[in-house]
Short mmCIF file of C-alpha atoms in Angstrom, two decimals:
data_model
loop_
_atom_site.label_atom_id
_atom_site.label_comp_id
_atom_site.label_asym_id
_atom_site.label_seq_id
_atom_site.Cartn_x
_atom_site.Cartn_y
_atom_site.Cartn_z
CA UNK A 24 95.49 82.55 84.39
CA UNK A 25 92.90 84.18 81.97
CA UNK A 26 89.36 83.82 81.99
CA UNK A 27 87.97 82.18 78.91
CA UNK A 28 87.50 84.72 76.11
CA UNK A 29 89.73 87.20 77.70
CA UNK A 30 92.99 88.36 76.39
CA UNK A 31 96.54 88.77 78.11
CA UNK A 32 96.13 91.55 80.52
CA UNK A 33 98.77 94.09 79.79
CA UNK A 34 101.78 94.11 82.17
CA UNK A 35 103.38 97.22 82.72
CA UNK A 36 107.30 98.00 83.91
CA UNK A 37 108.05 101.42 84.92
CA UNK A 38 111.45 102.44 84.91
CA UNK A 39 113.33 105.97 85.74
CA UNK A 40 115.81 107.42 83.16
CA UNK A 41 118.86 106.34 84.93
CA UNK A 42 119.79 103.49 82.56
CA UNK A 43 120.88 106.24 79.98
CA UNK A 44 122.93 108.97 79.95
CA UNK A 45 123.59 112.08 78.12
CA UNK A 46 126.71 114.37 78.06
CA UNK A 47 126.45 118.48 78.09
CA UNK A 48 126.81 118.43 74.31
CA UNK A 49 123.70 116.41 73.72
CA UNK A 50 119.91 116.90 73.41
CA UNK A 51 117.18 114.48 74.67
CA UNK A 52 117.74 110.89 74.27
CA UNK A 53 114.56 108.49 72.99
CA UNK A 54 113.49 105.07 73.10
CA UNK A 55 116.24 104.22 70.26
CA UNK A 56 119.14 105.39 72.64
CA UNK A 57 121.47 102.76 73.80
CA UNK A 58 121.61 101.92 77.16
CA UNK A 59 124.57 103.50 78.80
CA UNK A 60 124.90 102.85 82.61
CA UNK A 61 127.85 104.11 84.43
CA UNK A 62 127.27 103.55 88.08
CA UNK A 63 126.65 99.86 89.77
CA UNK A 64 123.21 101.09 90.73
CA UNK A 65 122.12 102.35 87.33
CA UNK A 66 123.82 98.93 85.83
CA UNK A 67 121.72 96.79 87.66
CA UNK A 68 118.52 98.77 86.40
CA UNK A 69 120.02 98.38 82.92
CA UNK A 70 120.17 94.66 83.34
CA UNK A 71 116.46 94.67 84.46
CA UNK A 72 115.91 96.75 81.61
CA UNK A 73 117.23 94.19 79.31
CA UNK A 74 115.62 91.61 80.46
CA UNK A 75 111.98 93.07 80.29
CA UNK A 76 113.25 93.81 76.47
CA UNK A 77 113.88 90.05 75.86
CA UNK A 78 110.82 88.75 77.13
CA UNK A 79 108.91 91.22 75.04
CA UNK A 80 110.41 89.88 72.09
CA UNK A 81 110.60 85.83 73.16
CA UNK A 82 106.90 85.80 74.83
CA UNK A 83 105.12 88.79 73.00
CA UNK A 84 101.72 86.95 74.32
CA UNK A 85 102.82 88.11 77.95
CA UNK A 86 102.18 91.78 76.63
CA UNK A 87 104.29 93.45 78.46
CA UNK A 88 104.94 97.50 78.05
CA UNK A 89 107.60 99.60 79.60
CA UNK A 90 108.07 103.26 80.31
CA UNK A 91 110.89 105.27 81.56
CA UNK A 92 110.51 108.56 82.85
CA UNK A 93 112.07 111.76 84.22
CA UNK A 94 112.68 112.97 87.89
CA UNK A 95 109.32 113.15 89.38
CA UNK A 96 107.93 115.70 92.03
CA UNK A 97 104.94 116.08 94.16
CA UNK A 98 103.13 114.74 97.16
CA UNK A 99 103.97 111.52 99.08
CA UNK A 100 107.47 111.29 98.11
CA UNK A 101 110.14 109.93 100.26
CA UNK A 102 112.39 112.81 102.26
CA UNK A 103 115.31 111.26 100.60
CA UNK A 104 114.69 112.72 97.40
CA UNK A 105 115.63 116.24 96.55
CA UNK A 106 112.86 118.06 96.78
CA UNK A 107 111.29 116.72 99.96
CA UNK A 108 114.66 116.52 101.38
CA UNK A 109 114.78 120.37 100.82
CA UNK A 110 111.80 121.38 102.23
CA UNK A 111 111.79 118.90 105.35
CA UNK A 112 115.43 120.16 106.19
CA UNK A 113 114.51 123.69 106.18
CA UNK A 114 111.39 122.92 108.18
CA UNK A 115 113.77 121.75 110.83
CA UNK A 116 116.26 124.42 110.62
CA UNK A 117 118.49 122.80 108.74
CA UNK A 118 120.25 123.75 105.49
CA UNK A 119 119.59 122.16 101.87
CA UNK A 120 122.39 119.91 100.96
CA UNK A 121 123.61 120.41 97.07
CA UNK A 122 126.01 117.60 95.99
CA UNK A 123 129.20 119.57 94.19
CA UNK A 124 128.62 122.68 92.51
CA UNK A 125 124.74 121.98 91.77
CA UNK A 126 124.77 122.46 88.13
CA UNK A 127 123.56 118.61 87.37
CA UNK A 128 120.68 118.96 85.13
CA UNK A 129 117.53 116.85 85.36
CA UNK A 130 114.19 116.24 83.42
CA UNK A 131 111.42 117.01 85.99
CA UNK A 132 107.80 115.58 85.87
CA UNK A 133 105.00 115.77 88.31
CA UNK A 134 103.77 112.49 89.54
CA UNK A 135 100.23 112.84 88.51
CA UNK A 136 101.35 113.37 84.77
CA UNK A 137 103.56 110.47 85.15
CA UNK A 138 100.68 108.41 86.69
CA UNK A 139 98.49 109.46 83.85
CA UNK A 140 101.32 108.40 81.40
CA UNK A 141 101.35 104.80 82.51
CA UNK A 142 97.66 104.71 82.63
CA UNK A 143 97.78 105.58 78.85
CA UNK A 144 100.31 103.24 78.19
CA UNK A 145 98.66 100.30 80.16
CA UNK A 146 95.31 100.98 78.14
CA UNK A 147 96.60 101.66 74.78
CA UNK A 148 96.21 99.00 71.84
CA UNK A 149 99.58 98.81 70.49
CA UNK A 150 99.36 95.21 68.51
CA UNK A 151 102.41 92.79 68.19
CA UNK A 152 105.77 93.53 68.47
CA UNK A 153 107.31 93.40 64.98
CA UNK A 154 110.35 91.26 64.27
CA UNK A 155 112.51 94.47 63.22
CA UNK A 156 112.08 95.58 66.76
CA UNK A 157 115.13 93.11 67.44
CA UNK A 158 117.38 95.86 66.05
CA UNK A 159 114.94 98.91 65.84
CA UNK A 160 114.56 99.28 69.94
CA UNK A 161 112.13 102.27 69.17
CA UNK A 162 109.68 99.88 67.61
CA UNK A 163 109.22 97.95 71.24
CA UNK A 164 106.46 98.85 73.30
CA UNK A 165 108.35 101.21 75.11
CA UNK A 166 107.75 104.99 75.94
CA UNK A 167 109.54 107.77 77.36
CA UNK A 168 108.04 110.14 79.55
CA UNK A 169 108.79 113.52 80.31
CA UNK A 170 107.41 117.07 80.47
CA UNK A 171 110.42 118.79 78.59
CA UNK A 172 111.48 120.49 81.96
CA UNK A 173 115.17 121.01 82.53
CA UNK A 174 116.22 122.55 85.69
CA UNK A 175 119.30 122.23 87.56
CA UNK A 176 119.69 120.98 91.08
CA UNK A 177 120.83 124.10 92.24
CA UNK A 178 117.65 125.64 90.99
CA UNK A 179 115.73 123.17 92.71
CA UNK A 180 117.03 124.14 95.86
CA UNK A 181 116.82 128.01 95.54
CA UNK A 182 113.52 127.71 94.65
CA UNK A 183 112.46 125.62 97.57
CA UNK A 184 114.40 127.86 100.07
CA UNK A 185 112.73 130.90 98.14
CA UNK A 186 109.18 129.49 98.80
CA UNK A 187 109.65 129.05 102.37
CA UNK A 188 110.70 132.90 102.55
CA UNK A 189 114.12 132.21 103.32
CA UNK A 190 117.73 133.29 101.93
CA UNK A 191 119.07 130.73 99.21
CA UNK A 192 122.76 132.41 99.95
CA UNK A 193 122.42 131.39 103.87
CA UNK A 194 120.23 128.11 103.79
CA UNK A 195 122.12 126.19 101.01
CA UNK A 196 125.06 124.43 101.57
CA UNK A 197 127.51 122.28 99.13
CA UNK A 198 128.71 119.10 100.08
CA UNK A 199 131.16 116.45 98.36
CA UNK A 200 129.66 115.27 95.23
CA UNK A 201 128.30 111.64 94.53
CA UNK A 202 130.81 109.22 92.47
CA UNK A 203 130.47 109.40 88.75
CA UNK A 204 127.30 111.84 89.16
CA UNK A 205 125.89 112.69 85.89
CA UNK A 206 125.76 116.06 84.68
CA UNK A 207 122.78 115.69 82.45
CA UNK A 208 120.12 113.57 81.40
CA UNK A 209 117.13 114.64 79.55
CA UNK A 210 114.17 112.54 77.81
CA UNK A 211 112.16 113.11 74.69
CA UNK A 212 108.64 111.82 75.00
CA UNK A 213 107.42 112.57 71.37
CA UNK A 214 106.69 108.95 70.90
CA UNK A 215 104.09 108.79 73.64
CA UNK A 216 102.85 112.45 72.34
CA UNK A 217 102.40 111.17 68.66
CA UNK A 218 101.25 107.74 69.15
CA UNK A 219 99.06 107.80 72.26
CA UNK A 220 98.08 111.52 72.60
CA UNK A 221 99.52 112.04 76.20
CA UNK A 222 100.57 115.40 77.23
CA UNK A 223 101.58 116.58 80.75
CA UNK A 224 99.26 119.19 82.32
CA UNK A 225 101.07 120.45 85.32
CA UNK A 226 103.10 123.66 84.90
CA UNK A 227 106.30 123.33 86.78
CA UNK A 228 106.20 126.41 88.96
CA UNK A 229 102.67 125.70 90.13
CA UNK A 230 103.46 122.32 90.73
CA UNK A 231 106.70 123.04 92.79
CA UNK A 232 104.70 125.69 94.80
CA UNK A 233 101.79 122.94 95.45
CA UNK A 234 104.35 120.53 96.30
CA UNK A 235 106.22 122.48 98.86
CA UNK A 236 102.98 123.43 100.51
CA UNK A 237 102.06 119.80 100.60
CA UNK A 238 105.16 118.89 102.80
CA UNK A 239 104.62 121.93 104.91
CA UNK A 240 100.94 120.91 105.57
CA UNK A 241 101.70 117.26 106.03
CA UNK A 242 104.62 117.50 108.68
CA UNK A 243 103.10 114.53 110.53
CA UNK A 244 103.38 112.32 107.62
CA UNK A 245 107.37 113.01 106.71
CA UNK A 246 108.05 112.93 110.55
CA UNK A 247 106.77 109.68 111.01
CA UNK A 248 108.90 108.25 107.99
CA UNK A 249 111.89 110.14 109.44
CA UNK A 250 111.29 108.55 112.97
CA UNK A 251 111.01 105.06 111.57
CA UNK A 252 113.90 105.20 109.19
CA UNK A 253 116.17 107.66 110.37
CA UNK A 254 117.85 110.59 108.48
CA UNK A 255 117.93 109.71 105.10
CA UNK A 256 120.25 112.10 103.43
CA UNK A 257 123.96 110.97 102.69
CA UNK A 258 127.37 112.20 103.13
CA UNK A 259 129.35 111.15 100.47
CA UNK A 260 132.25 112.73 101.90
CA UNK A 261 132.31 110.15 104.58
CA UNK A 262 132.28 107.12 102.44
CA UNK A 263 135.05 104.74 103.19
CA UNK A 264 135.69 101.13 104.44
CA UNK A 265 132.65 99.28 106.09
CA UNK A 266 130.38 102.59 104.67
CA UNK A 267 127.14 101.56 103.51
CA UNK A 268 126.06 104.05 100.61
CA UNK A 269 122.60 104.27 99.53
CA UNK A 270 121.58 103.77 95.97
#
């Protein structure tokens, strides 16, 4: 319930880029791009995305805003994700697993830049949702967030191995690829840049070096997580009847 005289508090919905896909011939996708989920996991997220869009237009007084982000990196990320998984494996004398040929291309964004974008969207004066947003989704209060930093998974693995003073040829292993693994998806952040004035501030090379060093310096943090949750990596080559796969 809102206090008397106080307008509705903006309600943010933060999602990642997995509900939409691009092919090797495409460029960046935008807020206008159609949802095109191709795995059960991303289809569930796309359904949630559609529900939020429906509430935006049916109940505009809720003042809902939504963001889609690129792959995040930075401190405090669970070691199931590529960069912390690579660092924590290497620090324990294990190789870095890379799906397939490792040439899947992703768009990378520092978590602090992502948080700044969400803060900017949350506090922006956006006005009401126009009726034409029903057929022009770019008019909805949805903002795509990225740093326009495209890097392959294999290059990420090589950067981490090199940062720890090791030889990529010896410390990277290719493992069976994930089913229906997307080769490329990238985000165009022009809308949030032009309408809200947001810009990423973290240089990728410096941010990667700082991130690797953070996991080196905070070993007790991720060791406690692994002790509680077990190994967070997954071998898709071992998938079979009765196997529980991660999202």
